[in-house]
Short mmCIF file of C-alpha atoms in Angstrom, two decimals:
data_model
loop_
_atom_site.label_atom_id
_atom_site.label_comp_id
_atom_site.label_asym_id
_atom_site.label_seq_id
_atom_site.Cartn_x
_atom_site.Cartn_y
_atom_site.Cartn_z
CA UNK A 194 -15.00 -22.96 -44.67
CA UNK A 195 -12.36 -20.90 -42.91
CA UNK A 196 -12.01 -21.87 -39.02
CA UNK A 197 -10.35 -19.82 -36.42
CA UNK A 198 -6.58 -20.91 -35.66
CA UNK A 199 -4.97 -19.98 -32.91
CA UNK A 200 -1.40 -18.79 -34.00
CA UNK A 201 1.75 -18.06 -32.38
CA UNK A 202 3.15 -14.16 -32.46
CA UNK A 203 4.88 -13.43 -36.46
CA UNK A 204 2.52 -16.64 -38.10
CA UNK A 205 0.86 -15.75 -40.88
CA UNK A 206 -2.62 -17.99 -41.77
CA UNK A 207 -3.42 -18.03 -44.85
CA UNK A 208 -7.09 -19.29 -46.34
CA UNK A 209 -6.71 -20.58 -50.09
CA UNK A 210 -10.21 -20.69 -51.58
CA UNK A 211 -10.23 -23.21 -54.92
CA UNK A 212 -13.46 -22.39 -56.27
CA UNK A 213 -14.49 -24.00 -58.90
CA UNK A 214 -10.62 -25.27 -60.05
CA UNK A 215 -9.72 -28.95 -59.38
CA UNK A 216 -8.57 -29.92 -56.12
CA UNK A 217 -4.68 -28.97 -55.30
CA UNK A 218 -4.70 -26.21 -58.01
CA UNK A 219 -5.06 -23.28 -56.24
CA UNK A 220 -2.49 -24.69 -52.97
CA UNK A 221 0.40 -25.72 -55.65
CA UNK A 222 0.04 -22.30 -57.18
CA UNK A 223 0.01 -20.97 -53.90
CA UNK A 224 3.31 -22.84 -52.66
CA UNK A 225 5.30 -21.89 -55.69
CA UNK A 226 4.38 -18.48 -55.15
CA UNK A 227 5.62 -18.60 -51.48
CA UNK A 228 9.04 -16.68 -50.61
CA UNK A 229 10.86 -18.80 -47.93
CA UNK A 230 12.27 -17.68 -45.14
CA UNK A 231 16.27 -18.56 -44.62
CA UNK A 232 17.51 -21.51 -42.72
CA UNK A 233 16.09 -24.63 -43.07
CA UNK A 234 12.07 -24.98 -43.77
CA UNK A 235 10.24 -28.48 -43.28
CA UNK A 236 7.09 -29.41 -45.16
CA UNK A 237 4.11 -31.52 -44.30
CA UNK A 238 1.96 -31.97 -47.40
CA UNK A 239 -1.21 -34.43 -47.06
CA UNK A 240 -4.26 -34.79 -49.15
CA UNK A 241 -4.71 -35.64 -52.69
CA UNK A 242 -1.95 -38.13 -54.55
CA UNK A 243 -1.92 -36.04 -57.61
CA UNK A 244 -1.19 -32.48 -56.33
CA UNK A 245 0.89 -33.85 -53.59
CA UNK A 246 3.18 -35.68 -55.97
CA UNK A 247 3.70 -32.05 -57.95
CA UNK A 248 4.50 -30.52 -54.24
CA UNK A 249 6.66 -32.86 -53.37
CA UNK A 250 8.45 -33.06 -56.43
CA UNK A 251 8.83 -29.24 -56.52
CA UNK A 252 9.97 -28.79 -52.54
CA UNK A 253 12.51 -31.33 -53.18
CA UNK A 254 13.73 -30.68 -56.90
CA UNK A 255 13.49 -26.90 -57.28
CA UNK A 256 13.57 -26.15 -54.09
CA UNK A 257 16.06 -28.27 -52.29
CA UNK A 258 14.24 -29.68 -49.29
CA UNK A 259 15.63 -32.67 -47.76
CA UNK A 260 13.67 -35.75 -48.00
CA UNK A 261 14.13 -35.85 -43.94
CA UNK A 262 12.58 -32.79 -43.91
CA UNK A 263 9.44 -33.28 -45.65
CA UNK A 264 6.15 -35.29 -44.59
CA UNK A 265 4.56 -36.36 -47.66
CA UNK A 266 1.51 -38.92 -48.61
CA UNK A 267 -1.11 -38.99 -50.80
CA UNK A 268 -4.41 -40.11 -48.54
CA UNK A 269 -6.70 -40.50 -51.45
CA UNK A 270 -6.17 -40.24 -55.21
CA UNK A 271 -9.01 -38.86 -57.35
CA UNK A 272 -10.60 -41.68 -59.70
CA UNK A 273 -9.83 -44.52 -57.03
CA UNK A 274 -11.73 -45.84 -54.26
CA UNK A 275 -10.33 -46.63 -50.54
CA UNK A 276 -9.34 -50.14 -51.78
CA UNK A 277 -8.01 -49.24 -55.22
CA UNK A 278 -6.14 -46.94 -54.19
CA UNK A 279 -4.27 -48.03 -51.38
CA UNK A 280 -3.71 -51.52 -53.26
CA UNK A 281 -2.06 -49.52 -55.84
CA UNK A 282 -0.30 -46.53 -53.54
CA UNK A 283 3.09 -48.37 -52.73
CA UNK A 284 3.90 -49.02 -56.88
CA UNK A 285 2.80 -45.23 -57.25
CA UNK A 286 5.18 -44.10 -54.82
CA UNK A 287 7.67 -45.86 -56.20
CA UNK A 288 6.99 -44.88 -59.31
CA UNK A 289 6.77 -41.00 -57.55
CA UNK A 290 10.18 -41.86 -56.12
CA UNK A 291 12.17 -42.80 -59.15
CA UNK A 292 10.67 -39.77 -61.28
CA UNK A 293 11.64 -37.49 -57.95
CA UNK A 294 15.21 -39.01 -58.62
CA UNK A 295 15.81 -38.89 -61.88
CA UNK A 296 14.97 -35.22 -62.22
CA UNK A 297 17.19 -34.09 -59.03
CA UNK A 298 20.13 -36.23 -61.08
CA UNK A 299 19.05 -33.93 -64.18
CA UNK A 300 18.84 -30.20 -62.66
CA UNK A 301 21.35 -27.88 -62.61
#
């Protein structure tokens, strides 16, 4: 469902459509995709752990984003109910955290 959005003069919305593809698919292809603009861009990525872990990962490995400037949780994790997965969500980002780590340590 697309929704009109007020935006400010020179912002660009843009609908992403994921059809029949899993959920975060079609955004993560989307955000690698993306030119940035130079200075300094900030993130806010929300929604589903799995494709939110690959975003984050990517903004802050590949890309270079500071931790400071990103917003980043996973609300819900497919496979896991409200209680699962918040009883489980802390070890997972530290799990996130230290995989995040280890590969900025190993890139170029």
């Amino acid at each position: 469902e697309e929704q009109r959005i007020a935006a400010p003069p020179g912002a660009e919305v843009v609908w992403i459509h994921r059809g029949p593809r899993p959920v975060g698919d079609a955004l993560v292809e989307a955000v690698r995709a993306l030119e940035f603009l130079p200075g300094r861009p900030q993130a806010f990525v929300h929604g589903e752990a799995g494709f939110v872990k690959e975003l984050r990962r990517f903004l802050s490995v590949e890309r270079g984003l500071e931790r400071e400037r990103m917003s980043v949780s996973g609300y819900w994790r497919r496979g896991a109910d409200e209680d699962g997965w918040q009883s489980s969500k802390a070890e997972w980002n530290r799990r996130a955290e230290a995989e995040e780590e280890a590969a900025r340590a190993a890139a170029p």
